[in-house]
């Protein structure tokens, strides 16, 4: 199994910055894509950004130019968020597509989520 542990959420004023981090641990054979999703109250969970094992990156249009996703070689993914807006308020979830040591195929894993609140 693979576990994801997120940190870095909190309360920030509009225009401020936060950095989220998420580390993958456990019986990991390989990690493919790592991503951040978010879910605001009353809304569906949406993709914020993802990064492939080869470093290709995709952002949601709503965060382009403000958020930066990155990952290190130790299976930790970061989300640097700047110029935050009240509409960025949501629970942010870390996601990875990974193969555990006891499996033949990769699957998606999710973190518990971390709250980001942006006040106006």
Tab-separated table of N, CA and C in Angstrom:
chain	number	residue	atom	x	y	z
A	1	UNK	N	0.832	-1.188	0.000
A	1	UNK	CA	0.000	0.000	0.000
A	1	UNK	C	0.870	1.243	0.000
A	2	UNK	N	0.278	2.331	-0.492
A	2	UNK	CA	0.950	3.625	-0.541
A	2	UNK	C	0.152	4.604	0.298
A	3	UNK	N	0.824	5.353	1.129
A	3	UNK	CA	0.164	6.375	1.933
A	3	UNK	C	0.652	7.755	1.488
A	4	UNK	N	-0.286	8.717	1.528
A	4	UNK	CA	0.029	10.106	1.188
A	4	UNK	C	-0.237	10.977	2.405
A	5	UNK	N	0.706	11.821	2.734
A	5	UNK	CA	0.557	12.720	3.878
A	5	UNK	C	0.748	14.149	3.418
A	6	UNK	N	-0.300	14.961	3.584
A	6	UNK	CA	-0.275	16.365	3.149
A	6	UNK	C	0.006	17.276	4.320
A	7	UNK	N	0.549	18.437	4.014
A	7	UNK	CA	0.737	19.474	5.017
A	7	UNK	C	0.801	20.829	4.322
A	8	UNK	N	0.614	21.889	5.110
A	8	UNK	CA	0.805	23.225	4.583
A	8	UNK	C	-0.438	24.055	4.410
A	9	UNK	N	-1.608	23.493	4.664
A	9	UNK	CA	-2.827	24.287	4.517
A	9	UNK	C	-2.943	25.317	5.616
A	10	UNK	N	-3.958	26.171	5.500
A	10	UNK	CA	-4.170	27.170	6.530
A	10	UNK	C	-5.031	28.312	6.054
A	11	UNK	N	-5.028	29.377	6.835
A	11	UNK	CA	-5.808	30.583	6.544
A	11	UNK	C	-4.864	31.667	6.056
A	12	UNK	N	-5.232	32.305	4.967
A	12	UNK	CA	-4.399	33.360	4.405
A	12	UNK	C	-5.301	34.437	3.808
A	13	UNK	N	-4.809	35.655	3.791
A	13	UNK	CA	-5.576	36.745	3.184
A	13	UNK	C	-5.439	36.713	1.668
A	14	UNK	N	-6.420	37.252	1.001
A	14	UNK	CA	-6.358	37.352	-0.456
A	14	UNK	C	-5.074	38.064	-0.872
A	15	UNK	N	-4.451	37.528	-1.906
A	15	UNK	CA	-3.178	38.058	-2.368
A	15	UNK	C	-1.978	37.385	-1.740
A	16	UNK	N	-2.215	36.590	-0.716
A	16	UNK	CA	-1.132	35.909	-0.015
A	16	UNK	C	-0.698	34.636	-0.692
A	17	UNK	N	0.208	33.930	-0.019
A	17	UNK	CA	0.800	32.711	-0.574
A	17	UNK	C	0.793	31.590	0.452
A	18	UNK	N	0.736	30.375	-0.054
A	18	UNK	CA	0.868	29.161	0.758
A	18	UNK	C	1.570	28.110	-0.092
A	19	UNK	N	2.271	27.211	0.577
A	19	UNK	CA	2.851	26.069	-0.123
A	19	UNK	C	2.375	24.788	0.541
A	20	UNK	N	1.786	23.919	-0.256
A	20	UNK	CA	1.361	22.608	0.210
A	20	UNK	C	2.424	21.579	-0.163
A	21	UNK	N	2.565	20.578	0.676
A	21	UNK	CA	3.472	19.480	0.355
A	21	UNK	C	2.770	18.159	0.635
A	22	UNK	N	3.198	17.126	-0.065
A	22	UNK	CA	2.599	15.805	0.081
A	22	UNK	C	3.661	14.754	-0.195
A	23	UNK	N	3.890	13.896	0.777
A	23	UNK	CA	4.878	12.845	0.617
A	23	UNK	C	4.225	11.482	0.507
A	24	UNK	N	4.715	10.690	-0.428
A	24	UNK	CA	4.244	9.317	-0.600
A	24	UNK	C	5.180	8.381	0.145
A	25	UNK	N	4.591	7.438	0.861
A	25	UNK	CA	5.403	6.478	1.616
A	25	UNK	C	4.727	5.114	1.600
A	26	UNK	N	5.436	4.136	2.108
A	26	UNK	CA	4.891	2.788	2.145
A	26	UNK	C	5.670	1.849	1.254
A	27	UNK	N	5.002	0.797	0.835
A	27	UNK	CA	5.622	-0.231	0.002
A	27	UNK	C	5.497	0.191	-1.463
A	28	UNK	N	6.355	1.139	-1.856
A	28	UNK	CA	6.257	1.741	-3.190
A	28	UNK	C	7.194	1.043	-4.164
A	29	UNK	N	6.621	0.606	-5.280
A	29	UNK	CA	7.447	0.079	-6.360
A	29	UNK	C	7.785	1.203	-7.339
A	30	UNK	N	6.763	1.990	-7.692
A	30	UNK	CA	6.980	3.114	-8.597
A	30	UNK	C	5.834	4.113	-8.461
A	31	UNK	N	6.146	5.381	-8.714
A	31	UNK	CA	5.139	6.442	-8.702
A	31	UNK	C	5.112	7.092	-10.074
A	32	UNK	N	3.950	7.177	-10.659
A	32	UNK	CA	3.802	7.790	-11.972
A	32	UNK	C	3.430	9.261	-11.796
A	33	UNK	N	2.203	9.632	-12.062
A	33	UNK	CA	1.795	11.028	-11.909
A	33	UNK	C	1.517	11.341	-10.441
A	34	UNK	N	1.757	12.594	-10.094
A	34	UNK	CA	1.355	13.131	-8.793
A	34	UNK	C	0.549	14.386	-9.078
A	35	UNK	N	-0.465	14.622	-8.269
A	35	UNK	CA	-1.393	15.704	-8.597
A	35	UNK	C	-2.008	16.315	-7.351
A	36	UNK	N	-2.577	17.486	-7.555
A	36	UNK	CA	-3.372	18.151	-6.532
A	36	UNK	C	-4.766	18.381	-7.093
A	37	UNK	N	-5.752	18.046	-6.290
A	37	UNK	CA	-7.150	18.328	-6.580
A	37	UNK	C	-7.682	19.202	-5.455
A	38	UNK	N	-8.833	19.796	-5.693
A	38	UNK	CA	-9.486	20.551	-4.623
A	38	UNK	C	-10.990	20.399	-4.720
A	39	UNK	N	-11.611	20.557	-3.566
A	39	UNK	CA	-13.070	20.480	-3.519
A	39	UNK	C	-13.590	21.568	-2.599
A	40	UNK	N	-14.332	22.489	-3.183
A	40	UNK	CA	-14.972	23.564	-2.425
A	40	UNK	C	-16.340	23.080	-1.953
A	41	UNK	N	-16.868	23.690	-0.901
A	41	UNK	CA	-18.177	23.282	-0.396
A	41	UNK	C	-19.249	23.325	-1.481
A	42	UNK	N	-19.980	22.256	-1.610
A	42	UNK	CA	-21.062	22.201	-2.572
A	42	UNK	C	-20.637	22.001	-4.009
A	43	UNK	N	-19.347	21.794	-4.226
A	43	UNK	CA	-18.845	21.626	-5.596
A	43	UNK	C	-18.152	20.274	-5.747
A	44	UNK	N	-17.983	19.867	-7.004
A	44	UNK	CA	-17.279	18.620	-7.277
A	44	UNK	C	-15.775	18.814	-7.125
A	45	UNK	N	-15.110	17.725	-6.852
A	45	UNK	CA	-13.654	17.766	-6.781
A	45	UNK	C	-13.105	18.061	-8.179
A	46	UNK	N	-12.115	18.952	-8.247
A	46	UNK	CA	-11.554	19.336	-9.539
A	46	UNK	C	-10.039	19.245	-9.519
A	47	UNK	N	-9.490	18.984	-10.677
A	47	UNK	CA	-8.045	18.928	-10.817
A	47	UNK	C	-7.467	20.325	-10.751
A	48	UNK	N	-6.420	20.497	-9.968
A	48	UNK	CA	-5.707	21.767	-9.892
A	48	UNK	C	-4.463	21.710	-10.770
A	49	UNK	N	-3.666	20.656	-10.577
A	49	UNK	CA	-2.438	20.515	-11.358
A	49	UNK	C	-1.924	19.094	-11.207
A	50	UNK	N	-1.236	18.603	-12.247
A	50	UNK	CA	-0.562	17.314	-12.106
A	50	UNK	C	0.773	17.353	-12.813
A	51	UNK	N	1.641	16.469	-12.370
A	51	UNK	CA	2.985	16.374	-12.924
A	51	UNK	C	3.300	14.891	-13.133
A	52	UNK	N	3.761	14.578	-14.337
A	52	UNK	CA	4.067	13.186	-14.661
A	52	UNK	C	5.449	12.806	-14.140
A	53	UNK	N	5.754	11.535	-14.226
A	53	UNK	CA	7.076	11.079	-13.833
A	53	UNK	C	8.177	11.701	-14.676
A	54	UNK	N	7.840	12.062	-15.897
A	54	UNK	CA	8.812	12.691	-16.774
A	54	UNK	C	8.882	14.199	-16.628
A	55	UNK	N	8.026	14.762	-15.770
A	55	UNK	CA	8.072	16.195	-15.505
A	55	UNK	C	7.101	17.036	-16.306
A	56	UNK	N	6.258	16.412	-17.127
A	56	UNK	CA	5.250	17.187	-17.853
A	56	UNK	C	4.193	17.677	-16.870
A	57	UNK	N	3.766	18.916	-17.060
A	57	UNK	CA	2.869	19.571	-16.100
A	57	UNK	C	1.625	20.088	-16.795
A	58	UNK	N	0.507	19.960	-16.118
A	58	UNK	CA	-0.763	20.528	-16.575
A	58	UNK	C	-1.407	21.270	-15.421
A	59	UNK	N	-1.952	22.447	-15.718
A	59	UNK	CA	-2.660	23.253	-14.730
A	59	UNK	C	-4.092	23.489	-15.162
A	60	UNK	N	-4.976	23.631	-14.178
A	60	UNK	CA	-6.311	24.125	-14.463
A	60	UNK	C	-6.190	25.578	-14.892
A	61	UNK	N	-7.066	25.993	-15.797
A	61	UNK	CA	-7.004	27.380	-16.284
A	61	UNK	C	-7.111	28.391	-15.147
A	62	UNK	N	-7.882	28.050	-14.129
A	62	UNK	CA	-8.143	28.992	-13.046
A	62	UNK	C	-6.913	29.289	-12.180
A	63	UNK	N	-5.880	28.449	-12.278
A	63	UNK	CA	-4.702	28.660	-11.425
A	63	UNK	C	-3.437	28.945	-12.232
A	64	UNK	N	-3.515	28.922	-13.541
A	64	UNK	CA	-2.338	29.179	-14.366
A	64	UNK	C	-1.752	30.543	-14.049
A	65	UNK	N	-0.445	30.569	-13.896
A	65	UNK	CA	0.247	31.812	-13.601
A	65	UNK	C	0.289	32.153	-12.121
A	66	UNK	N	-0.454	31.406	-11.306
A	66	UNK	CA	-0.484	31.683	-9.864
A	66	UNK	C	0.037	30.509	-9.043
A	67	UNK	N	-0.199	29.281	-9.525
A	67	UNK	CA	0.211	28.076	-8.800
A	67	UNK	C	1.345	27.393	-9.564
A	68	UNK	N	2.234	26.759	-8.799
A	68	UNK	CA	3.336	25.999	-9.388
A	68	UNK	C	3.424	24.645	-8.709
A	69	UNK	N	3.377	23.583	-9.516
A	69	UNK	CA	3.526	22.228	-8.992
A	69	UNK	C	4.945	21.751	-9.270
A	70	UNK	N	5.501	21.015	-8.329
A	70	UNK	CA	6.829	20.435	-8.512
A	70	UNK	C	6.917	19.154	-7.699
A	71	UNK	N	7.905	18.355	-8.009
A	71	UNK	CA	8.119	17.118	-7.243
A	71	UNK	C	9.602	16.847	-7.143
A	72	UNK	N	9.979	16.134	-6.092
A	72	UNK	CA	11.383	15.773	-5.961
A	72	UNK	C	11.559	14.277	-6.241
A	73	UNK	N	12.764	13.816	-6.145
A	73	UNK	CA	13.049	12.421	-6.487
A	73	UNK	C	12.637	11.463	-5.377
A	74	UNK	N	12.180	12.026	-4.255
A	74	UNK	CA	11.768	11.174	-3.128
A	74	UNK	C	10.257	11.086	-3.026
A	75	UNK	N	9.570	11.295	-4.163
A	75	UNK	CA	8.118	11.129	-4.212
A	75	UNK	C	7.374	12.102	-3.310
A	76	UNK	N	7.847	13.326	-3.278
A	76	UNK	CA	7.135	14.398	-2.608
A	76	UNK	C	6.709	15.418	-3.655
A	77	UNK	N	5.470	15.828	-3.588
A	77	UNK	CA	4.958	16.824	-4.533
A	77	UNK	C	4.587	18.088	-3.762
A	78	UNK	N	4.849	19.214	-4.396
A	78	UNK	CA	4.590	20.514	-3.780
A	78	UNK	C	3.614	21.306	-4.647
A	79	UNK	N	2.881	22.187	-4.006
A	79	UNK	CA	2.032	23.120	-4.729
A	79	UNK	C	2.263	24.502	-4.122
A	80	UNK	N	2.993	25.327	-4.858
A	80	UNK	CA	3.214	26.705	-4.431
A	80	UNK	C	2.072	27.545	-4.970
A	81	UNK	N	1.363	28.204	-4.062
A	81	UNK	CA	0.192	28.987	-4.436
A	81	UNK	C	0.456	30.451	-4.095
A	82	UNK	N	0.310	31.308	-5.064
A	82	UNK	CA	0.512	32.732	-4.827
A	82	UNK	C	-0.683	33.501	-5.374
A	83	UNK	N	-0.757	34.785	-4.975
A	83	UNK	CA	-1.888	35.622	-5.379
A	83	UNK	C	-3.210	34.887	-5.153
A	84	UNK	N	-3.357	34.329	-3.967
A	84	UNK	CA	-4.537	33.533	-3.654
A	84	UNK	C	-5.799	34.386	-3.647
A	85	UNK	N	-6.885	33.788	-4.076
A	85	UNK	CA	-8.182	34.454	-4.151
A	85	UNK	C	-9.184	33.714	-3.265
A	86	UNK	N	-10.219	34.391	-2.832
A	86	UNK	CA	-11.238	33.701	-2.010
A	86	UNK	C	-11.802	32.467	-2.701
A	87	UNK	N	-11.889	32.495	-4.012
A	87	UNK	CA	-12.420	31.332	-4.735
A	87	UNK	C	-11.461	30.150	-4.744
A	88	UNK	N	-10.266	30.316	-4.233
A	88	UNK	CA	-9.337	29.196	-4.080
A	88	UNK	C	-9.611	28.417	-2.792
A	89	UNK	N	-10.515	28.929	-1.971
A	89	UNK	CA	-10.858	28.252	-0.726
A	89	UNK	C	-11.443	26.878	-1.016
A	90	UNK	N	-10.843	25.854	-0.417
A	90	UNK	CA	-11.263	24.475	-0.668
A	90	UNK	C	-10.430	23.537	0.203
A	91	UNK	N	-10.841	22.282	0.214
A	91	UNK	CA	-9.978	21.229	0.738
A	91	UNK	C	-9.125	20.737	-0.427
A	92	UNK	N	-7.836	20.749	-0.230
A	92	UNK	CA	-6.896	20.328	-1.277
A	92	UNK	C	-6.436	18.898	-0.995
A	93	UNK	N	-6.546	18.063	-2.017
A	93	UNK	CA	-6.207	16.650	-1.888
A	93	UNK	C	-5.008	16.314	-2.770
A	94	UNK	N	-4.111	15.570	-2.199
A	94	UNK	CA	-2.985	15.039	-2.944
A	94	UNK	C	-3.390	13.707	-3.570
A	95	UNK	N	-2.918	13.470	-4.769
A	95	UNK	CA	-3.226	12.233	-5.486
A	95	UNK	C	-1.967	11.716	-6.157
A	96	UNK	N	-1.816	10.414	-6.185
A	96	UNK	CA	-0.742	9.864	-7.001
A	96	UNK	C	-1.218	8.575	-7.649
A	97	UNK	N	-0.653	8.284	-8.786
A	97	UNK	CA	-0.864	7.016	-9.456
A	97	UNK	C	0.410	6.218	-9.238
A	98	UNK	N	0.291	5.134	-8.505
A	98	UNK	CA	1.494	4.421	-8.091
A	98	UNK	C	1.261	2.924	-8.061
A	99	UNK	N	2.353	2.216	-8.155
A	99	UNK	CA	2.313	0.772	-8.025
A	99	UNK	C	2.993	0.392	-6.729
A	100	UNK	N	2.279	-0.321	-5.898
A	100	UNK	CA	2.879	-0.769	-4.646
A	100	UNK	C	3.675	-2.048	-4.884
A	101	UNK	N	4.479	-2.394	-3.909
A	101	UNK	CA	5.356	-3.539	-4.082
A	101	UNK	C	4.632	-4.853	-4.241
A	102	UNK	N	3.398	-4.905	-3.740
A	102	UNK	CA	2.664	-6.167	-3.797
A	102	UNK	C	1.650	-6.243	-4.930
A	103	UNK	N	1.666	-5.277	-5.829
A	103	UNK	CA	0.667	-5.226	-6.898
A	103	UNK	C	1.312	-5.338	-8.271
A	104	UNK	N	0.517	-5.826	-9.213
A	104	UNK	CA	1.008	-5.918	-10.586
A	104	UNK	C	0.703	-4.676	-11.394
A	105	UNK	N	-0.285	-3.893	-10.906
A	105	UNK	CA	-0.742	-2.743	-11.654
A	105	UNK	C	-0.777	-1.497	-10.770
A	106	UNK	N	-0.561	-0.323	-11.361
A	106	UNK	CA	-0.679	0.908	-10.579
A	106	UNK	C	-2.143	1.258	-10.316
A	107	UNK	N	-2.373	2.050	-9.318
A	107	UNK	CA	-3.708	2.554	-9.010
A	107	UNK	C	-3.558	3.921	-8.385
A	108	UNK	N	-4.711	4.606	-8.259
A	108	UNK	CA	-4.713	5.937	-7.656
A	108	UNK	C	-4.794	5.839	-6.132
A	109	UNK	N	-4.059	6.711	-5.479
A	109	UNK	CA	-4.102	6.866	-4.030
A	109	UNK	C	-4.411	8.323	-3.711
A	110	UNK	N	-5.064	8.515	-2.553
A	110	UNK	CA	-5.476	9.864	-2.163
A	110	UNK	C	-5.010	10.171	-0.745
A	111	UNK	N	-4.677	11.440	-0.518
A	111	UNK	CA	-4.418	11.903	0.824
A	111	UNK	C	-5.714	12.261	1.527
A	112	UNK	N	-5.599	12.651	2.801
A	112	UNK	CA	-6.771	12.976	3.604
A	112	UNK	C	-7.326	14.356	3.294
A	113	UNK	N	-6.515	15.198	2.716
A	113	UNK	CA	-6.953	16.555	2.395
A	113	UNK	C	-6.463	17.563	3.420
A	114	UNK	N	-6.220	18.765	2.957
A	114	UNK	CA	-5.813	19.860	3.837
A	114	UNK	C	-6.599	21.103	3.460
A	115	UNK	N	-7.117	21.794	4.462
A	115	UNK	CA	-7.993	22.953	4.218
A	115	UNK	C	-7.164	24.184	3.887
A	116	UNK	N	-7.557	24.854	2.828
A	116	UNK	CA	-7.009	26.169	2.480
A	116	UNK	C	-8.170	27.152	2.487
A	117	UNK	N	-8.042	28.197	3.280
A	117	UNK	CA	-9.076	29.218	3.375
A	117	UNK	C	-8.463	30.565	3.048
A	118	UNK	N	-9.041	31.255	2.077
A	118	UNK	CA	-8.549	32.563	1.663
A	118	UNK	C	-9.619	33.592	2.019
A	119	UNK	N	-9.248	34.518	2.883
A	119	UNK	CA	-10.195	35.545	3.312
A	119	UNK	C	-10.075	36.776	2.429
A	120	UNK	N	-11.189	37.439	2.227
A	120	UNK	CA	-11.191	38.630	1.355
A	120	UNK	C	-10.879	39.895	2.142
